[in-house]
mmCIF file of C-alpha atoms in Angstrom:
data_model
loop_
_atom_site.group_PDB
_atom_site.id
_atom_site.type_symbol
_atom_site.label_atom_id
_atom_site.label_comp_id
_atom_site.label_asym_id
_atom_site.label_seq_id
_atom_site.Cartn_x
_atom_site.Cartn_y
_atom_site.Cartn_z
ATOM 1 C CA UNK A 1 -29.803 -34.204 -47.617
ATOM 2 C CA UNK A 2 -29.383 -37.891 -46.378
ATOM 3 C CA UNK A 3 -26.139 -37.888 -48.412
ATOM 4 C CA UNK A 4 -24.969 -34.684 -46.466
ATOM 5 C CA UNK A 5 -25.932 -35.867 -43.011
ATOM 6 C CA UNK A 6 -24.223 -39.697 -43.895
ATOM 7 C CA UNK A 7 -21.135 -37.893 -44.793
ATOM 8 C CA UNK A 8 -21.331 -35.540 -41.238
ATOM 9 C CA UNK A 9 -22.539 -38.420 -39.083
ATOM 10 C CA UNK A 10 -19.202 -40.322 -40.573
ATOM 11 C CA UNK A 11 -16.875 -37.533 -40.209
ATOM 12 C CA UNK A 12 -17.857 -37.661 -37.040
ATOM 13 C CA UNK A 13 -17.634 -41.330 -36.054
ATOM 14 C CA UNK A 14 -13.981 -40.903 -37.879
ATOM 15 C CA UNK A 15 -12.774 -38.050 -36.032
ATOM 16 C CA UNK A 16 -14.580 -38.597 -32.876
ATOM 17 C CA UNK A 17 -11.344 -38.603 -30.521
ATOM 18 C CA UNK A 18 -10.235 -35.640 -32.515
ATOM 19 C CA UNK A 19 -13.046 -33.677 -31.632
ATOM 20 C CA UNK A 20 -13.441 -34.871 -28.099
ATOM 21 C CA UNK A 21 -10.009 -33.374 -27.754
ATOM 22 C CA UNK A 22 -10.515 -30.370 -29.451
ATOM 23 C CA UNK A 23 -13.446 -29.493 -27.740
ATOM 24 C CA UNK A 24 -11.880 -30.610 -24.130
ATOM 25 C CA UNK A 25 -8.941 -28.586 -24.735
ATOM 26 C CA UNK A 26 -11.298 -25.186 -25.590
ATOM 27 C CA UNK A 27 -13.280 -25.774 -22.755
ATOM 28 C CA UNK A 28 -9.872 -26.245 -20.282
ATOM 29 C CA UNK A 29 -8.782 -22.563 -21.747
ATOM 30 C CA UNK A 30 -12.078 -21.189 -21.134
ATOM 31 C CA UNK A 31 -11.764 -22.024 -17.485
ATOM 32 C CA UNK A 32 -8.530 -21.063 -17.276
ATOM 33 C CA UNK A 33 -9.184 -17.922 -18.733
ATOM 34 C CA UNK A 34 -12.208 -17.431 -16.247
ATOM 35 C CA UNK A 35 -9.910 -18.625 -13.152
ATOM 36 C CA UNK A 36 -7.322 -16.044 -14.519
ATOM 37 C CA UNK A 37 -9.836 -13.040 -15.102
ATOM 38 C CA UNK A 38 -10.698 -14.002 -11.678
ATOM 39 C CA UNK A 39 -7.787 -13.858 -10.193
ATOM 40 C CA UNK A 40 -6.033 -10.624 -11.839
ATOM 41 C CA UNK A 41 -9.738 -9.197 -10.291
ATOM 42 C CA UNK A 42 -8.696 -10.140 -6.698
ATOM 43 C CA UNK A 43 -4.943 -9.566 -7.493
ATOM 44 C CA UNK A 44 -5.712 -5.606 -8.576
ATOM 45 C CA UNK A 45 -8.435 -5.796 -5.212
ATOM 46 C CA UNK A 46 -5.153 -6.171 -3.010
ATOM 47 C CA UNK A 47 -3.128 -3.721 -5.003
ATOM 48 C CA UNK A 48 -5.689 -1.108 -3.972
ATOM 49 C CA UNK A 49 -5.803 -2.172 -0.594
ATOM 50 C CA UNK A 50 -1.703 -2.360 0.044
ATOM 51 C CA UNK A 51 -1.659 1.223 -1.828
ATOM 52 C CA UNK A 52 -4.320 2.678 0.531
ATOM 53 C CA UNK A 53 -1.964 0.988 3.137
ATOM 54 C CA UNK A 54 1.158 2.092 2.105
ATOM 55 C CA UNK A 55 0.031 5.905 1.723
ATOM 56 C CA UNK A 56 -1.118 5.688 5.273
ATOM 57 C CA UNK A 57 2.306 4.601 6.707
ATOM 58 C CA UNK A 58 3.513 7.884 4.256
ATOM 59 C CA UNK A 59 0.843 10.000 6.277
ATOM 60 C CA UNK A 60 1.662 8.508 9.448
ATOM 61 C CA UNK A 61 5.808 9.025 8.920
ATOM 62 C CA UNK A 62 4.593 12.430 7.770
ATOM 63 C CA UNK A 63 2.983 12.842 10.831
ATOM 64 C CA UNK A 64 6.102 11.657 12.972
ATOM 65 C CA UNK A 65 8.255 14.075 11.003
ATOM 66 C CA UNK A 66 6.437 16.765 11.925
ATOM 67 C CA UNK A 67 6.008 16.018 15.506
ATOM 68 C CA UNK A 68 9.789 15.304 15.687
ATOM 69 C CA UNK A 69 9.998 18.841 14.135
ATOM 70 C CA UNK A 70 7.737 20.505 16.866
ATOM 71 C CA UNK A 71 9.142 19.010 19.240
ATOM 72 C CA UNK A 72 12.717 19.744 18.208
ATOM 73 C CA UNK A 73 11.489 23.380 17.907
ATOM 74 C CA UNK A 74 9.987 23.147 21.310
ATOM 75 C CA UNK A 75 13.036 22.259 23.331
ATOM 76 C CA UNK A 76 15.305 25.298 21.458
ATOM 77 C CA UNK A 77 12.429 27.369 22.729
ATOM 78 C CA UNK A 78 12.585 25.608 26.545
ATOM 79 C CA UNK A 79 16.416 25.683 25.955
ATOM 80 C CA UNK A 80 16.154 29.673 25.214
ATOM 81 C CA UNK A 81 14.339 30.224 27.926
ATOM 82 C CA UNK A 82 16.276 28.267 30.031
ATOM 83 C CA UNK A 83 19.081 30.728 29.142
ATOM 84 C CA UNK A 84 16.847 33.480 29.201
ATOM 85 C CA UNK A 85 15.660 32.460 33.036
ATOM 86 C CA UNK A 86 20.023 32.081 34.317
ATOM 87 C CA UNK A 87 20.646 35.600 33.087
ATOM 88 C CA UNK A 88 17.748 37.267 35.130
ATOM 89 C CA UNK A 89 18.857 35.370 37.771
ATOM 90 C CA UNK A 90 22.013 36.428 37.278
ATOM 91 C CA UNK A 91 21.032 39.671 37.328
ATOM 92 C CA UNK A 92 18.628 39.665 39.978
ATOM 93 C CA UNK A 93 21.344 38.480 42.040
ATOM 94 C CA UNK A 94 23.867 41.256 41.209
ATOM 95 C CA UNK A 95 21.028 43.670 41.896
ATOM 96 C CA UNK A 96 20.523 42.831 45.266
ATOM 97 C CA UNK A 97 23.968 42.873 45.660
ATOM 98 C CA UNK A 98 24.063 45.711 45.171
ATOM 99 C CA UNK A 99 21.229 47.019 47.036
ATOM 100 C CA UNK A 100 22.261 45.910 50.487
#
């Protein structure tokens, strides 16, 4: 056992700045990788939030649209009627005409 933990304790002292760097380099892509998992959590956070944005500026140009549409349909209603009101007046006016 001394034999085995001489030859460890030496591959050790050999390869010391090896394994420094090794081990530096894993634990620089672990943090990374939890800095990125982070992130891409936050990142997909405002993806929902710009979606649930976006859909309302759908429902509120949907909204727009239709009030455009009602009020498009309104004024060929008032613009109906409009007609509607000069022809009884017209004719309101040739009746008494003619009654005097």
């Amino acid at each position: 056992m001394t034999n085995t933990t001489g030859k460890f304790q030496k591959f050790v002292e050999d390869n010391l700045k090896i394994i420094v760097t090794v081990l530096a380099f894993f634990v620089t892509m672990y943090v990374q990788h939890t800095n990125n998992t982070a992130r891409i959590a936050e990142l997909q956070s405002k993806c929902v939030d710009l979606e649930t944005r976006i859909a309302n500026q759908y429902d509120r140009i949907n909204a727009i649209k239709l009030d455009k549409a009602v009020f498009e349909a309104t004024m060929a209603q008032f613009s109906s009627i409009q007609y509607d009101l000069r022809e009884m007046r017209d004719d309101i006016k040739e009746l008494l005409k003619n009654y005097r």
